[in-house]
Coordinates of C-alpha atoms (C1' of nucleotides) in Angstrom, one line a residue:
Chain A
M1 CA -27.0 -27.5 16.0
A2 CA -24.0 -26.2 17.9
E3 CA -22.1 -23.3 16.7
F4 CA -19.0 -24.1 14.8
K5 CA -17.2 -20.8 14.2
P6 CA -14.4 -20.9 11.7
P7 CA -11.1 -20.5 13.4
Q8 CA -10.1 -16.9 13.5
N9 CA -7.0 -15.7 11.7
N10 CA -4.5 -18.4 11.7
L11 CA -2.4 -16.2 9.5
L12 CA 0.6 -15.2 11.7
H13 CA 1.5 -12.1 9.9
I14 CA -2.0 -10.6 10.7
E15 CA -1.5 -11.2 14.3
V16 CA 1.9 -9.5 14.0
I17 CA 0.3 -6.5 12.3
N18 CA -2.1 -6.1 15.2
A19 CA 0.6 -6.6 17.7
I20 CA 2.8 -3.9 16.2
I21 CA -0.2 -1.5 15.9
N22 CA -1.0 -2.2 19.5
A23 CA 2.6 -1.6 20.5
I24 CA 2.5 1.8 18.7
V25 CA -0.9 2.8 20.1
S26 CA 0.2 1.8 23.6
G27 CA 3.3 3.9 23.3
E28 CA 5.6 0.8 23.6
L29 CA 6.9 1.7 20.2
K30 CA 7.6 5.3 19.7
P31 CA 8.0 7.3 16.5
G32 CA 11.5 6.8 15.2
D33 CA 12.1 3.5 17.0
H34 CA 13.9 0.8 15.2
I35 CA 11.7 -2.3 14.7
V36 CA 13.9 -5.4 14.8
E37 CA 12.4 -8.4 13.1
Q38 CA 14.1 -11.0 15.3
H39 CA 13.1 -9.3 18.6
I40 CA 9.4 -9.5 17.6
A41 CA 9.8 -13.0 16.3
Q42 CA 11.4 -14.2 19.5
Q43 CA 8.9 -12.5 21.7
M44 CA 6.0 -13.9 19.8
Q45 CA 7.8 -17.3 19.4
I46 CA 7.5 -17.4 15.7
S47 CA 10.0 -17.1 12.8
R48 CA 11.0 -13.9 11.1
A49 CA 9.1 -14.6 7.9
P50 CA 5.6 -13.5 9.1
V51 CA 7.2 -10.6 11.0
R52 CA 8.8 -9.4 7.8
E53 CA 5.5 -9.6 5.9
A54 CA 3.7 -7.6 8.6
I55 CA 6.4 -4.9 8.5
R56 CA 6.2 -4.7 4.8
E57 CA 2.4 -4.3 4.9
L58 CA 2.5 -1.6 7.5
A59 CA 5.2 0.1 5.5
A60 CA 2.8 0.1 2.5
Q61 CA 0.4 2.1 4.7
D62 CA 3.1 4.5 5.8
I63 CA 2.8 3.4 9.4
I64 CA 6.4 2.3 9.2
R65 CA 9.3 3.7 7.2
L66 CA 11.5 1.1 5.5
I67 CA 15.1 1.8 4.7
P68 CA 16.9 -0.9 2.7
R69 CA 19.4 -2.9 4.6
K70 CA 19.0 -0.7 7.7
G71 CA 15.5 -1.8 8.8
A72 CA 12.1 -0.6 9.7
F73 CA 11.3 2.5 11.8
V74 CA 8.1 3.7 13.3
A75 CA 7.1 6.7 11.1
P76 CA 7.9 10.0 12.7
L77 CA 5.1 12.2 13.9
D78 CA 5.4 15.8 13.0
P79 CA 2.6 18.4 12.9
K80 CA 3.6 19.5 9.4
N81 CA 2.9 16.0 8.3
I82 CA -0.4 15.7 10.2
E83 CA -1.8 18.7 8.4
G84 CA -1.1 17.0 5.1
I85 CA -2.6 13.7 6.2
Y86 CA -5.9 15.4 7.3
L87 CA -6.0 17.4 4.0
L88 CA -5.6 14.1 2.1
R89 CA -8.2 12.4 4.3
S90 CA -10.7 15.3 3.7
Y91 CA -10.4 14.8 0.0
L92 CA -10.7 11.0 0.1
E93 CA -13.6 10.9 2.5
G94 CA -15.2 13.9 0.7
L95 CA -15.2 11.8 -2.5
A96 CA -16.5 8.8 -0.5
A97 CA -19.4 10.9 0.8
R98 CA -20.2 12.1 -2.7
L99 CA -20.4 8.5 -4.0
A100 CA -22.3 7.3 -0.9
V101 CA -25.1 9.8 -1.6
L102 CA -26.0 7.6 -4.6
R103 CA -26.2 4.4 -2.6
L104 CA -27.4 5.2 0.9
T105 CA -30.9 3.8 1.5
E106 CA -33.4 5.3 4.0
A107 CA -32.5 2.6 6.4
D108 CA -28.9 3.5 6.1
L109 CA -29.6 7.1 6.8
N110 CA -31.6 6.2 9.9
E111 CA -28.6 4.2 11.1
L112 CA -26.4 7.2 10.6
Y113 CA -28.8 9.4 12.5
L114 CA -28.8 6.9 15.3
L115 CA -25.0 6.9 15.4
N116 CA -25.0 10.6 15.5
Y117 CA -27.5 10.7 18.3
Q118 CA -25.4 8.2 20.3
M119 CA -22.4 10.5 19.8
G120 CA -24.3 13.3 21.3
E121 CA -25.1 11.2 24.3
A122 CA -21.5 10.2 24.7
A123 CA -20.4 13.8 24.4
L124 CA -22.8 14.9 27.1
K125 CA -21.5 12.1 29.4
N126 CA -18.0 13.1 28.5
N127 CA -17.3 9.5 27.5
V128 CA -14.4 10.1 25.1
N129 CA -13.6 6.6 24.2
T130 CA -17.2 5.8 23.2
F131 CA -17.4 9.0 21.3
I132 CA -14.3 8.3 19.3
D133 CA -15.4 4.7 18.6
L134 CA -18.8 5.9 17.4
D135 CA -17.2 8.6 15.3
L136 CA -15.1 6.0 13.6
R137 CA -18.1 3.8 12.9
F138 CA -19.9 6.8 11.5
H139 CA -17.1 7.5 9.0
D140 CA -16.6 3.8 8.2
F141 CA -20.3 3.4 7.5
I142 CA -20.3 6.1 4.9
C143 CA -17.0 4.8 3.3
Q144 CA -18.3 1.3 3.1
H145 CA -21.2 2.6 1.0
C146 CA -19.2 4.4 -1.6
A147 CA -18.9 1.2 -3.6
H148 CA -15.2 1.9 -4.4
P149 CA -13.0 -0.7 -2.8
Q150 CA -9.8 1.0 -3.6
L151 CA -10.9 4.3 -2.2
K152 CA -12.1 2.5 0.9
K153 CA -8.7 0.9 1.2
M154 CA -6.9 4.2 1.0
I155 CA -9.2 5.8 3.5
D156 CA -8.7 2.9 5.9
G157 CA -4.9 3.4 5.6
V158 CA -5.1 7.1 6.3
Q159 CA -7.6 6.6 9.1
L160 CA -5.3 4.2 10.8
Q161 CA -2.6 6.8 10.7
T162 CA -4.9 9.5 12.2
K163 CA -5.9 7.0 14.9
L164 CA -2.2 6.5 15.7
F165 CA -1.6 10.2 15.8
M166 CA -4.4 10.6 18.2
N167 CA -3.2 7.8 20.4
M168 CA 0.4 8.7 20.3
S169 CA -0.3 12.3 21.2
K170 CA -2.5 11.1 24.0
W171 CA -5.1 13.4 22.5
H172 CA -8.0 11.5 24.0
L173 CA -6.8 12.4 27.5
A174 CA -7.2 16.0 26.7
A175 CA -10.3 15.6 24.5
H176 CA -12.8 15.8 27.4
S177 CA -12.7 19.5 27.3
E178 CA -13.0 19.6 23.5
L179 CA -15.9 17.2 23.0
H180 CA -18.5 19.9 23.0
R181 CA -16.9 21.5 19.9
E182 CA -17.2 18.3 18.0
M183 CA -20.6 17.2 19.2
N184 CA -22.7 18.4 16.3
A185 CA -20.0 18.2 13.8
H186 CA -21.9 15.7 11.6
Q187 CA -25.2 17.5 11.5
P188 CA -24.6 19.5 8.2
L189 CA -23.2 16.4 6.5
L190 CA -26.2 14.3 7.6
E191 CA -28.6 16.9 6.2
A192 CA -26.7 16.9 2.9
L193 CA -26.8 13.2 2.7
R194 CA -30.6 13.1 3.4
A195 CA -31.1 15.8 0.7
R196 CA -29.1 13.6 -1.7
N197 CA -26.9 16.6 -2.5
Q198 CA -23.6 15.3 -3.7
D199 CA -21.7 18.6 -3.8
E200 CA -23.0 19.6 -0.4
A201 CA -22.2 16.2 1.1
E202 CA -18.6 16.3 -0.2
M203 CA -18.1 19.8 1.0
R204 CA -19.5 19.2 4.5
M205 CA -17.4 16.0 4.9
R206 CA -14.3 18.0 3.9
E207 CA -15.0 20.8 6.3
H208 CA -15.7 18.4 9.1
I209 CA -12.4 16.5 8.7
I210 CA -10.3 19.7 8.3
M211 CA -11.9 21.0 11.4
A212 CA -11.1 17.8 13.3
G213 CA -7.5 18.0 12.0
N214 CA -7.2 21.6 13.2
L215 CA -8.4 20.6 16.6
L216 CA -5.8 17.9 16.9
L217 CA -3.1 20.2 15.6
E218 CA -4.0 22.9 17.9
Y219 CA -3.7 20.5 20.8
L220 CA -0.4 19.2 19.6
V221 CA 1.1 22.7 19.2
N222 CA -0.2 23.6 22.6
K223 CA 1.3 20.5 24.2
K224 CA 4.6 21.0 22.5
S225 CA 5.0 24.6 23.7
I226 CA 4.0 23.6 27.2
T227 CA 6.6 20.8 27.1
N228 CA 9.2 23.2 25.9
R229 CA 8.4 25.6 28.7
E230 CA 8.7 22.8 31.1
Q231 CA 12.0 21.7 29.7
N232 CA 13.9 24.9 29.3
G233 CA 11.9 27.4 31.3
D234 CA 11.3 29.4 28.2
H235 CA 7.9 31.1 27.6
V236 CA 6.5 30.5 24.2
G237 CA 4.1 33.0 23.0
V238 CA 0.8 32.1 21.2
Chain B
M1 CA 37.2 10.1 -13.7
A2 CA 35.1 7.4 -15.0
E3 CA 31.6 6.9 -13.8
F4 CA 31.2 4.2 -11.2
K5 CA 27.5 4.0 -10.7
P6 CA 26.5 2.1 -7.6
P7 CA 25.2 -1.3 -8.6
Q8 CA 21.5 -0.9 -9.4
N9 CA 19.0 -2.6 -7.3
N10 CA 20.7 -5.2 -5.3
L11 CA 17.4 -5.9 -3.9
L12 CA 16.0 -8.9 -5.6
H13 CA 12.3 -8.2 -4.8
I14 CA 12.5 -5.0 -6.7
E15 CA 13.7 -6.7 -9.8
V16 CA 10.9 -9.2 -9.3
I17 CA 8.4 -6.3 -9.1
N18 CA 9.7 -4.9 -12.4
A19 CA 9.6 -8.4 -14.0
I20 CA 6.0 -8.9 -13.0
I21 CA 5.0 -5.5 -14.2
N22 CA 6.7 -6.1 -17.5
A23 CA 4.9 -9.5 -17.7
I24 CA 1.6 -7.8 -17.2
V25 CA 2.3 -4.9 -19.6
S26 CA 3.5 -7.3 -22.3
G27 CA 0.4 -9.4 -21.9
E28 CA 2.3 -12.4 -20.7
L29 CA 0.3 -12.3 -17.6
K30 CA -3.4 -11.6 -18.1
P31 CA -6.0 -10.3 -15.7
G32 CA -7.2 -13.1 -13.5
D33 CA -4.1 -15.2 -14.0
H34 CA -2.7 -17.1 -11.1
I35 CA 0.8 -16.0 -10.1
V36 CA 2.7 -18.9 -8.7
E37 CA 5.6 -18.0 -6.5
Q38 CA 7.8 -21.0 -7.4
H39 CA 7.3 -20.6 -11.1
I40 CA 8.7 -17.1 -11.0
A41 CA 11.4 -18.0 -8.6
Q42 CA 12.6 -20.9 -10.8
Q43 CA 12.5 -18.8 -13.9
M44 CA 14.5 -16.0 -12.3
Q45 CA 16.7 -18.6 -10.5
I46 CA 16.1 -17.1 -7.1
S47 CA 14.3 -18.3 -4.0
R48 CA 10.7 -17.7 -3.2
A49 CA 11.3 -15.2 -0.5
P50 CA 11.9 -12.1 -2.7
V51 CA 9.1 -13.2 -5.1
R52 CA 6.8 -13.3 -2.1
E53 CA 7.7 -9.8 -1.1
A54 CA 7.3 -8.5 -4.6
I55 CA 3.8 -10.0 -4.8
R56 CA 2.8 -8.5 -1.5
E57 CA 4.0 -5.1 -2.5
L58 CA 2.1 -5.2 -5.8
A59 CA -0.9 -6.4 -3.9
A60 CA -0.7 -3.3 -1.7
Q61 CA -1.0 -1.3 -4.9
D62 CA -4.0 -3.3 -6.1
I63 CA -2.1 -4.5 -9.1
I64 CA -2.5 -8.0 -7.8
R65 CA -5.3 -9.5 -5.7
L66 CA -4.3 -11.7 -2.8
I67 CA -6.4 -14.5 -1.5
P68 CA -5.1 -16.2 1.7
R69 CA -3.9 -19.8 1.1
K70 CA -5.0 -19.7 -2.5
G71 CA -2.5 -17.3 -4.0
A72 CA -2.0 -14.2 -6.0
F73 CA -4.0 -13.2 -9.1
V74 CA -3.6 -10.4 -11.6
A75 CA -6.3 -7.9 -10.8
P76 CA -9.2 -8.1 -13.2
L77 CA -9.8 -5.3 -15.6
D78 CA -13.3 -4.2 -15.9
P79 CA -14.6 -0.9 -17.3
K80 CA -16.7 -0.2 -14.2
N81 CA -13.5 -0.3 -12.2
I82 CA -11.6 1.9 -14.6
E83 CA -14.1 4.7 -14.2
G84 CA -13.6 4.6 -10.5
I85 CA -9.8 4.6 -10.8
Y86 CA -9.9 7.6 -13.0
L87 CA -12.2 9.4 -10.7
L88 CA -9.9 8.7 -7.8
R89 CA -6.9 9.8 -9.9
S90 CA -8.6 13.0 -10.8
Y91 CA -9.1 13.9 -7.1
L92 CA -5.6 13.0 -6.1
E93 CA -3.9 14.7 -8.9
G94 CA -6.2 17.6 -8.6
L95 CA -5.1 18.1 -5.0
A96 CA -1.5 17.7 -6.1
A97 CA -2.0 20.5 -8.7
R98 CA -3.5 22.7 -6.0
L99 CA -0.5 22.1 -3.7
A100 CA 2.0 22.5 -6.6
V101 CA 0.7 25.9 -7.3
L102 CA 2.3 27.1 -4.1
R103 CA 5.7 25.6 -5.0
L104 CA 6.3 25.8 -8.7
T105 CA 9.0 28.3 -9.6
E106 CA 9.2 30.2 -12.9
A107 CA 11.8 27.7 -14.1
D108 CA 9.5 24.9 -13.2
L109 CA 6.7 26.4 -15.2
N110 CA 9.0 26.8 -18.2
E111 CA 9.9 23.2 -17.9
L112 CA 6.2 22.3 -18.0
Y113 CA 5.6 24.5 -21.0
L114 CA 8.5 22.8 -22.8
L115 CA 7.1 19.4 -22.0
N116 CA 3.7 20.5 -23.3
Y117 CA 5.3 21.9 -26.5
Q118 CA 7.1 18.6 -27.1
M119 CA 3.8 16.8 -26.6
G120 CA 2.4 18.9 -29.4
E121 CA 5.2 18.0 -31.6
A122 CA 4.9 14.3 -30.8
A123 CA 1.1 14.5 -31.5
L124 CA 1.7 16.1 -34.9
K125 CA 4.2 13.4 -35.8
N126 CA 1.7 10.8 -34.5
N127 CA 4.4 9.4 -32.3
V128 CA 2.2 7.8 -29.6
N129 CA 4.8 6.3 -27.4
T130 CA 6.7 9.5 -27.1
F131 CA 3.5 11.4 -26.4
I132 CA 2.5 9.0 -23.6
D133 CA 6.0 9.2 -22.1
L134 CA 5.9 13.0 -22.2
D135 CA 2.4 13.0 -20.7
L136 CA 3.6 10.9 -17.8
R137 CA 6.6 13.1 -17.2
F138 CA 4.3 16.1 -17.2
H139 CA 2.1 14.7 -14.6
D140 CA 4.9 13.4 -12.5
F141 CA 6.6 16.7 -12.6
I142 CA 3.6 18.4 -11.0
C143 CA 3.1 15.6 -8.4
Q144 CA 6.7 15.8 -7.4
H145 CA 6.3 19.4 -6.6
C146 CA 3.3 19.0 -4.3
A147 CA 5.6 18.4 -1.3
H148 CA 3.3 15.7 0.0
P149 CA 5.1 12.3 -0.1
Q150 CA 2.1 10.2 0.8
L151 CA -0.1 11.9 -1.8
K152 CA 2.7 11.3 -4.3
K153 CA 2.9 7.7 -3.4
M154 CA -0.8 7.2 -3.8
I155 CA -0.8 8.9 -7.2
D156 CA 2.1 6.7 -8.3
G157 CA 0.1 3.6 -7.4
V158 CA -3.0 4.8 -9.3
Q159 CA -0.9 5.9 -12.2
L160 CA 0.7 2.5 -12.4
Q161 CA -2.7 1.0 -12.6
T162 CA -3.8 3.3 -15.4
K163 CA -0.6 2.6 -17.3
L164 CA -1.4 -1.1 -17.0
F165 CA -4.9 -0.5 -18.2
M166 CA -3.7 1.3 -21.2
N167 CA -1.2 -1.4 -22.1
M168 CA -3.4 -4.3 -21.3
S169 CA -6.1 -2.9 -23.5
K170 CA -3.6 -2.2 -26.2
W171 CA -5.0 1.3 -26.2
H172 CA -1.8 2.8 -27.6
L173 CA -2.3 0.9 -30.8
A174 CA -5.5 2.7 -31.4
A175 CA -4.4 6.0 -29.9
H176 CA -3.0 7.3 -33.2
S177 CA -6.4 8.4 -34.3
E178 CA -7.2 10.0 -30.9
L179 CA -4.0 12.0 -30.3
H180 CA -5.4 15.2 -31.8
R181 CA -8.1 15.2 -29.1
E182 CA -5.5 15.1 -26.4
M183 CA -3.0 17.5 -28.0
N184 CA -3.9 20.6 -26.1
A185 CA -5.3 19.0 -23.1
H186 CA -2.8 20.6 -20.7
Q187 CA -3.2 24.1 -21.9
P188 CA -5.9 25.3 -19.4
L189 CA -4.1 23.6 -16.6
L190 CA -0.8 25.3 -17.5
E191 CA -2.5 28.7 -17.6
A192 CA -4.0 28.1 -14.2
L193 CA -0.6 27.2 -12.8
R194 CA 1.0 30.2 -14.3
A195 CA -1.8 32.4 -12.8
R196 CA -1.1 30.8 -9.4
N197 CA -4.8 30.0 -9.2
Q198 CA -5.3 27.0 -6.9
D199 CA -9.0 26.4 -7.4
E200 CA -8.6 26.7 -11.2
A201 CA -5.5 24.5 -11.3
E202 CA -7.3 21.7 -9.3
M203 CA -10.4 22.0 -11.5
R204 CA -8.5 21.9 -14.8
M205 CA -6.4 18.9 -13.7
R206 CA -9.6 17.0 -12.7
E207 CA -11.3 17.8 -16.0
H208 CA -8.2 16.7 -17.9
I209 CA -8.0 13.4 -16.2
I210 CA -11.7 12.6 -16.4
M211 CA -11.5 13.4 -20.0
A212 CA -8.6 11.0 -20.5
G213 CA -10.4 8.4 -18.6
N214 CA -13.5 8.8 -20.8
L215 CA -11.3 8.5 -23.9
L216 CA -9.9 5.1 -22.7
L217 CA -13.3 3.9 -21.6
E218 CA -14.9 4.9 -24.9
Y219 CA -12.2 2.9 -26.7
L220 CA -12.7 -0.1 -24.4
V221 CA -16.4 -0.2 -24.8
N222 CA -16.0 0.1 -28.5
K223 CA -13.5 -2.7 -28.6
K224 CA -15.6 -4.9 -26.4
S225 CA -18.7 -4.5 -28.6
I226 CA -16.6 -5.2 -31.7
T227 CA -15.2 -8.3 -30.0
N228 CA -18.7 -9.4 -29.0
R229 CA -19.9 -8.9 -32.6
E230 CA -17.0 -10.9 -33.8
Q231 CA -17.7 -13.7 -31.3
N232 CA -21.4 -14.1 -31.6
G233 CA -22.5 -12.2 -34.6
D234 CA -24.6 -10.0 -32.5
H235 CA -24.9 -6.3 -33.2
V236 CA -24.6 -4.1 -30.1
G237 CA -26.4 -0.8 -30.3
V238 CA -24.8 2.4 -29.1
Chain C
dC1 C1' -27.0 -41.2 -10.7
dC2 C1' -25.7 -38.4 -7.1
dT3 C1' -23.4 -37.7 -2.8
dT4 C1' -19.8 -38.5 0.2
dT5 C1' -15.2 -40.1 1.4
dG6 C1' -10.4 -40.8 0.5
dT7 C1' -6.1 -39.8 -2.2
dT8 C1' -2.8 -37.3 -4.7
dC9 C1' -0.6 -33.3 -6.2
dA10 C1' 0.3 -28.4 -6.5
dT11 C1' 0.8 -24.3 -3.8
dT12 C1' 1.1 -21.4 0.1
dG13 C1' 2.6 -20.5 5.0
dT14 C1' 6.3 -21.1 8.2
dC15 C1' 10.7 -22.3 9.7
dG16 C1' 15.9 -22.3 10.8
dA17 C1' 20.3 -21.3 8.7
dC18 C1' 23.6 -18.7 6.1
dA19 C1' 25.6 -14.8 3.5
dA20 C1' 25.8 -9.8 2.8
dT21 C1' 25.8 -5.4 4.9
dC22 C1' 25.8 -1.8 8.4
dT23 C1' 27.4 0.3 13.0
dA24 C1' 30.3 1.1 16.5
dC25 C1' 34.4 0.4 18.2
dT26 C1' 39.4 -0.6 18.2
dT27 C1' 43.8 -0.2 16.3
dA28 C1' 47.3 1.6 13.5
dT29 C1' 49.6 5.5 11.0
dT30 C1' 51.0 10.1 10.2
Chain D
dA1 C1' 45.4 14.4 18.0
dA2 C1' 43.2 13.4 13.8
dT3 C1' 42.4 10.4 10.1
dA4 C1' 42.3 5.9 8.1
dA5 C1' 42.1 0.9 8.2
dG6 C1' 40.6 -3.0 10.4
dT7 C1' 37.5 -5.9 13.5
dA8 C1' 33.3 -7.7 15.9
dG9 C1' 28.5 -7.8 16.7
dA10 C1' 24.0 -7.0 15.3
dT11 C1' 20.6 -7.0 11.6
dT12 C1' 18.8 -7.5 7.1
dG13 C1' 18.4 -10.2 2.7
dT14 C1' 18.2 -14.7 0.7
dC15 C1' 17.9 -19.5 0.7
dG16 C1' 16.2 -24.5 0.8
dA17 C1' 13.2 -27.6 3.4
dC18 C1' 9.0 -28.9 5.7
dA19 C1' 4.2 -28.5 7.3
dA20 C1' -0.6 -27.1 6.3
dT21 C1' -4.0 -26.1 3.2
dG22 C1' -6.8 -26.4 -1.0
dA23 C1' -8.3 -28.5 -5.7
dA24 C1' -8.9 -32.1 -8.7
dC25 C1' -9.9 -36.6 -9.3
dA26 C1' -10.9 -41.5 -8.0
dA27 C1' -13.5 -44.8 -5.1
dA28 C1' -17.3 -46.2 -2.3
dG29 C1' -21.9 -46.1 -0.7
dG30 C1' -26.5 -44.8 -0.9

DNA sequence: CCTTTGTTCATTGTCGACAATCTACTTATT
DNA sequence: AATAAGTAGATTGTCGACAATGAACAAAGG
């Protein structure tokens, strides 16, 4: 029997969501930019209704800031905020790890170990995109096994933001030189999971995320001071 | 000069949100009920557009479950879920308390002590509604001072859910006999805040919320077993 | 009797149009 | 020249209508 796949999303607003996210990731839409419903609607040759829904949904995830009767704006990206986001993420994913300890089977653990191994390979090959993708799958895998849909949803939202941060700041371009620092970042967490130690798993997950946040932050501050130097010839001390 | 307040929410969808929440709180809409856009639109004599937006926003907060092309349904209310919600809330508000420690002024602390005192009074008078209202203001006050808008937003969403839980389960009707158990629930937290001890504040906030969750859960399980007994004459053991 | 195929109706998804509001600019007034 | 009032264009908020989908029920065929 031939394969009859169900038609993928015929829901317009979901395609709009993806389109907007892509536009932000690709830098086409920059933080602070005004998102005009009709412009998107015309470009995608659809009406404003699904565009509106997409914007509202992204606003619920804080990707977009909504101001009544003025419009939608791409959320600003400031380091102060990033620190808070990563702190939040560390708490949420820490809790997810704690809950996942109760549910991960041996097969699940093996899968995680495999992902971790592949990350090591990608790091050695300096393959940043593969590394980031594997890292995301690693975290997702744990969060999916926490059996807490609402927590999962929150984490997805925060993760999307961090993904945007990384892309907007073109972090991945500079990550080559940082990969070695992240290479074995999951090891302590994995051991805690295997030992079925909830406290330890939560703690390690938190540490790991805070560390990743600091790495990004460090890069951002660096870049900014370099940019400033370039712009006004001023030397900014470390 | 007379007060000329700006007209309150001109935005229809906000009024719809409140209307739906009220309907759920009052029991008019029960968990699992199908929310039909046109019905609400006709009853409120507006078009479907703002109703749609309201539903989408409530869905983002997990008050409502959305199924594509089938519609919106009031989120089901099961004890298993409640436990998870309170766990989540304990983590989020715990973090908020930790952050608030850094920002609460002496005046703020006095305000919190006042609220706590008033709660004691309300408890002694067995005034449940006042007690619940004060409790909410107490928690809100702390969360507002965590200087983390996104965390605050998440907490608001989860708090709304717990509020709905309490109302849907008619918990407040039975709370009279439980008030004394909650009366001094904030004391340890207050002391930690005054001592500017972040770890302690987070811990005490968590404990307090988990305890409140258990109280509600205990009541729900009790009620359910009573209901079961009434329905089928079966005796459910503890 | 059970399964499959139509049919009808209720509801959601999408659309184009209009009204209300905001911004930027122009004009008038002191 | 500076401030206030007015105007025009763009954008959001709201509306009513239609198309697409899904659910319940009836009819047909085995």
